[in-house]
XYZ file of C-alpha atoms in Angstrom:
337
model
C 143.941 131.961 -33.182
C 144.086 134.358 -30.037
C 142.226 133.539 -26.693
C 140.290 136.164 -24.646
C 141.628 134.875 -21.312
C 139.959 137.461 -19.235
C 136.481 136.564 -20.385
C 137.132 132.929 -20.088
C 138.054 133.593 -16.410
C 134.923 135.421 -15.921
C 132.910 132.462 -17.104
C 134.626 130.087 -14.852
C 134.034 132.157 -11.843
C 130.215 132.399 -12.626
C 129.941 128.733 -12.988
C 131.777 128.120 -9.668
C 129.142 130.272 -7.731
C 126.104 128.293 -8.956
C 126.021 125.263 -6.548
C 126.236 126.035 -2.845
C 128.707 124.173 -0.794
C 127.373 121.430 1.650
C 129.147 122.705 4.490
C 127.627 126.020 4.253
C 124.068 124.345 4.140
C 124.711 122.151 7.412
C 125.900 125.459 8.996
C 122.706 127.338 8.243
C 120.577 124.440 9.211
C 122.249 124.156 12.643
C 121.904 127.871 13.173
C 118.059 127.657 12.370
C 116.008 128.115 15.490
C 112.463 126.959 15.498
C 110.142 128.583 18.302
C 109.208 125.764 20.851
C 112.016 123.545 19.462
C 111.455 119.802 20.400
C 107.662 120.284 21.539
C 106.480 121.161 17.937
C 108.543 118.204 16.715
C 106.912 115.897 19.136
C 103.500 117.256 18.440
C 104.094 116.860 14.646
C 105.194 113.193 15.082
C 102.093 112.625 17.430
C 99.799 113.936 14.475
C 101.501 111.814 11.924
C 101.137 108.658 14.158
C 97.490 109.522 14.920
C 96.780 110.081 11.258
C 98.308 106.429 10.584
C 96.621 104.772 13.553
C 92.988 105.528 13.259
C 90.505 105.240 10.409
C 86.758 105.277 9.805
C 84.606 102.537 8.190
C 81.409 103.623 6.556
C 78.109 101.816 7.614
C 77.832 99.906 4.239
C 81.486 98.710 4.467
C 83.854 96.440 6.659
C 87.652 96.944 7.010
C 90.038 94.148 6.271
C 93.302 94.673 8.228
C 96.508 93.211 7.333
C 99.801 93.240 9.147
C 102.757 93.275 6.890
C 100.646 91.903 4.127
C 98.950 88.891 6.377
C 95.250 89.008 7.155
C 94.627 89.805 11.034
C 91.012 90.859 11.523
C 87.911 92.303 9.991
C 86.551 95.444 11.578
C 83.023 96.724 11.515
C 81.672 100.144 10.697
C 82.823 102.961 12.823
C 86.045 104.525 14.050
C 88.660 101.759 14.302
C 92.351 101.487 15.452
C 95.316 100.091 13.817
C 98.915 99.926 14.057
C 100.777 102.940 12.479
C 103.520 103.560 9.997
C 102.307 101.117 7.392
C 102.631 97.998 9.928
C 98.823 97.534 9.510
C 97.059 98.563 6.308
C 93.184 98.601 5.681
C 91.226 97.600 2.861
C 87.691 98.679 2.845
C 84.978 96.458 1.177
C 81.375 97.456 0.492
C 79.280 94.372 1.503
C 75.958 96.051 0.755
C 76.488 97.252 -2.728
C 74.806 95.198 -5.274
C 77.017 94.743 -8.555
C 76.099 93.737 -11.908
C 77.679 91.498 -14.600
C 75.747 91.667 -18.029
C 76.230 88.693 -20.530
C 75.070 89.965 -24.018
C 72.379 92.313 -22.415
C 73.888 95.564 -22.940
C 72.322 97.455 -25.965
C 71.633 93.965 -27.546
C 75.254 93.200 -28.371
C 76.697 90.054 -26.941
C 79.809 90.172 -25.125
C 82.504 88.000 -26.162
C 84.500 85.582 -23.724
C 88.343 84.879 -23.599
C 88.130 82.314 -26.202
C 86.590 84.576 -28.845
C 83.208 82.916 -28.860
C 80.054 84.703 -28.490
C 78.966 84.295 -24.714
C 75.187 84.277 -25.525
C 75.250 81.685 -28.325
C 74.485 78.371 -26.649
C 73.636 74.767 -27.875
C 70.203 73.492 -26.308
C 69.229 69.999 -25.347
C 67.495 69.384 -28.821
C 70.635 70.371 -30.954
C 69.353 73.885 -31.785
C 71.209 77.179 -31.142
C 69.877 79.957 -29.197
C 71.013 83.350 -28.174
C 70.583 83.664 -24.411
C 71.463 86.992 -22.734
C 71.272 87.372 -19.070
C 72.322 89.450 -16.160
C 74.010 88.513 -12.747
C 73.455 90.743 -9.704
C 75.584 89.855 -6.880
C 77.145 91.362 -3.488
C 80.218 90.447 -1.363
C 79.126 88.350 1.693
C 82.821 87.252 2.711
C 85.508 90.135 2.379
C 88.307 87.675 3.292
C 87.536 85.002 0.686
C 86.744 87.859 -1.787
C 90.260 89.411 -1.136
C 92.568 86.682 -0.800
C 91.190 83.264 -1.909
C 90.825 83.843 -5.457
C 93.470 85.585 -7.855
C 90.945 87.303 -10.319
C 87.508 86.858 -8.603
C 85.691 89.048 -11.420
C 87.040 86.784 -14.238
C 86.080 83.595 -12.284
C 82.507 85.080 -11.562
C 82.170 85.490 -15.410
C 83.434 82.116 -16.317
C 81.441 80.373 -13.842
C 78.259 82.179 -14.822
C 78.767 81.243 -18.465
C 79.444 77.550 -17.533
C 76.367 77.474 -15.100
C 74.085 78.893 -17.800
C 75.389 76.583 -20.631
C 74.843 73.827 -18.186
C 71.179 74.714 -17.713
C 70.315 75.587 -21.316
C 71.921 72.260 -22.547
C 69.208 70.290 -20.683
C 66.271 72.097 -22.206
C 64.767 72.288 -25.716
C 64.748 75.767 -27.637
C 60.994 76.138 -26.944
C 61.664 75.718 -23.171
C 64.511 78.378 -23.641
C 62.143 80.850 -25.151
C 59.063 80.304 -22.860
C 60.627 79.176 -19.545
C 62.967 81.971 -18.766
C 62.073 82.462 -14.860
C 62.618 78.737 -14.316
C 65.913 78.690 -16.149
C 67.143 81.798 -14.378
C 66.352 80.180 -10.947
C 68.101 76.939 -11.881
C 71.183 78.800 -13.194
C 71.309 81.006 -10.041
C 71.285 77.852 -7.807
C 74.049 76.194 -9.970
C 76.266 79.399 -9.923
C 75.888 80.003 -6.188
C 77.043 76.325 -5.475
C 80.057 76.690 -7.773
C 80.951 80.070 -6.232
C 80.762 78.578 -2.560
C 82.868 75.708 -3.575
C 85.482 78.080 -5.009
C 85.363 80.211 -1.934
C 84.800 83.551 -3.702
C 82.822 85.154 -0.869
C 80.180 86.227 -3.507
C 76.435 85.815 -2.951
C 74.367 85.833 -6.038
C 71.179 88.342 -5.547
C 69.527 87.442 -8.787
C 69.937 85.974 -12.340
C 67.667 87.895 -14.936
C 67.066 86.356 -18.164
C 66.618 88.837 -21.018
C 64.715 88.042 -24.246
C 65.754 84.791 -25.538
C 65.894 84.028 -29.281
C 67.500 82.142 -32.090
C 70.180 83.508 -34.670
C 68.954 85.734 -37.359
C 69.771 83.149 -40.249
C 67.146 80.733 -38.677
C 64.662 83.076 -37.493
C 62.406 82.804 -40.446
C 62.317 78.881 -40.035
C 61.421 79.364 -36.330
C 58.610 81.704 -37.331
C 57.231 78.904 -39.488
C 57.586 76.362 -36.811
C 55.862 78.781 -34.347
C 53.030 79.291 -36.861
C 52.632 75.623 -37.360
C 52.476 74.986 -33.637
C 50.013 77.703 -33.047
C 47.779 76.131 -35.838
C 48.045 72.705 -34.390
C 46.945 74.052 -30.895
C 44.274 75.913 -32.582
C 42.831 72.683 -34.012
C 43.300 70.853 -30.905
C 41.177 73.647 -28.995
C 38.574 73.364 -31.596
C 38.445 69.563 -31.301
C 38.216 69.979 -27.466
C 35.434 72.381 -27.982
C 33.494 69.991 -30.296
C 34.136 67.124 -27.906
C 32.900 69.231 -24.750
C 29.849 69.989 -26.731
C 28.959 66.414 -28.238
C 29.897 64.219 -25.256
C 27.834 66.038 -22.671
C 24.764 66.054 -25.120
C 25.217 62.257 -25.863
C 25.582 61.485 -22.175
C 22.389 63.564 -21.311
C 20.485 61.582 -24.067
C 21.684 58.442 -22.612
C 20.801 59.189 -19.123
C 17.389 60.469 -20.358
C 16.783 56.962 -22.120
C 17.933 55.019 -19.088
C 15.588 56.953 -16.856
C 12.671 56.449 -19.306
C 13.322 52.835 -19.424
C 13.767 52.685 -15.727
C 10.570 54.459 -15.179
C 8.722 52.070 -18.004
C 10.011 49.092 -16.231
C 8.889 50.427 -12.837
C 5.573 51.165 -14.275
C 5.126 47.750 -15.957
C 6.289 45.879 -12.723
C 3.717 48.144 -10.542
C 0.902 47.179 -13.183
C 1.756 43.541 -13.098
C 1.863 43.545 -9.226
C -1.541 45.402 -9.078
C -2.982 42.941 -11.733
C -1.747 40.103 -9.889
C -3.039 41.539 -6.561
C -6.326 42.168 -8.091
C -6.586 38.488 -9.497
C -5.496 37.189 -6.290
C -8.397 39.082 -4.346
C -10.889 38.249 -7.134
C -9.881 34.618 -6.817
C -10.387 34.751 -3.199
C -13.956 36.006 -3.481
C -14.522 33.463 -6.318
C -13.775 30.613 -4.117
C -16.275 31.798 -1.581
C -19.305 32.053 -3.926
C -18.219 30.572 -7.372
C -21.707 31.004 -9.004
C -22.413 34.623 -7.741
C -18.943 35.511 -8.798
C -18.850 33.867 -12.158
C -22.150 35.809 -12.906
C -20.971 39.046 -11.796
C -17.782 38.830 -13.880
C -19.976 37.770 -16.643
C -22.216 40.809 -16.524
C -19.304 43.345 -16.050
C -17.606 41.764 -18.833
C -20.706 42.403 -20.993
C -21.111 45.819 -19.707
C -17.759 46.731 -20.828
C -18.001 45.065 -24.277
C -21.284 45.737 -25.430
C -21.040 49.616 -25.671
C -18.166 49.099 -27.919
C -20.088 47.086 -30.475
C -21.929 48.807 -33.431
C -24.351 46.061 -34.378
C -25.461 43.554 -31.660
C -26.970 40.314 -32.203
C -28.444 37.874 -29.591
C -28.464 34.293 -30.629
C -30.318 31.634 -28.809
C -29.871 27.956 -29.593
C -33.427 27.410 -29.273
C -34.510 30.176 -31.586
C -34.317 29.497 -35.304
C -34.067 33.127 -36.329
C -31.773 35.877 -35.443
C -33.006 38.764 -33.204
C -31.204 41.991 -33.974
C -31.155 44.668 -31.235
C -30.220 47.919 -33.074
C -30.486 50.244 -30.159
C -28.720 48.684 -27.527
C -26.035 50.982 -26.024
C -26.805 53.852 -28.697
C -28.135 57.255 -27.601
C -29.945 57.807 -31.050
C -31.693 54.604 -31.277
C -31.485 52.027 -34.094
C -30.493 52.774 -37.778
C -33.418 53.204 -40.041
């Protein structure tokens, strides 16, 4: 096999010309002249230092300054200063933004916790199972604790939220879970805030909102029957109370009326008896003064009252042997023929 030595030599020369020599590059760099020379270099260095020394914090944020990774201070909104060249770094934390964590409330689909169980499926105090979705709204109140005290503050927030809600739900019945959502939300918020403060998370819970609470679908028909029976029971109770409210006041009114009538009758009888006694006493006093006259007057007054009431009147004299009829005494039309 014959070699083309000339062609091979040309290829080697081309390859040797491709990479430039380092000495040539250094010579070109040393010969390079920049207008202004050192002044421009100093200006560039000053600009670089200034860009790493000053920073701006927005009105809704605070700046957490670290020096070689260690916390140093917290700066307020505005133009601030720090040490340059990475000696001090700044983490900006929004302390006014209200963040949201949803538990089974997004589109009606229950989220799943790390263990694989449904978060919103909870056991109530009366050993029933309920689906309890809720939403937690929070903001950062202590940036230092939020950044440095907890490794995964977001995960801790979710775990503590679930634990607090299960604690509150476990003390109540399924009826309370469905009907007292506001009270449960307040209790859950207070419990969650205590746990977060104890863990030094630097989080403030703004509100806990309970969504529509229900039971799992397999037991929904049974719950509907229970609710219907409860409504019927309440309806019967209301009807009984209505009848009670109608009958009892009527009976009390009748009783009061009877009592008042009896009291009036008793008062009338007492007053009549007192009047009769007073009249008898006065009459006895007059009788004592003139017995004959008073006895005759009483006799005549009695006859005056009795005779007009008699239909047939007869006068009997012990000395007369026959009866003397007086047919026209006390009558306007005379005697009967």
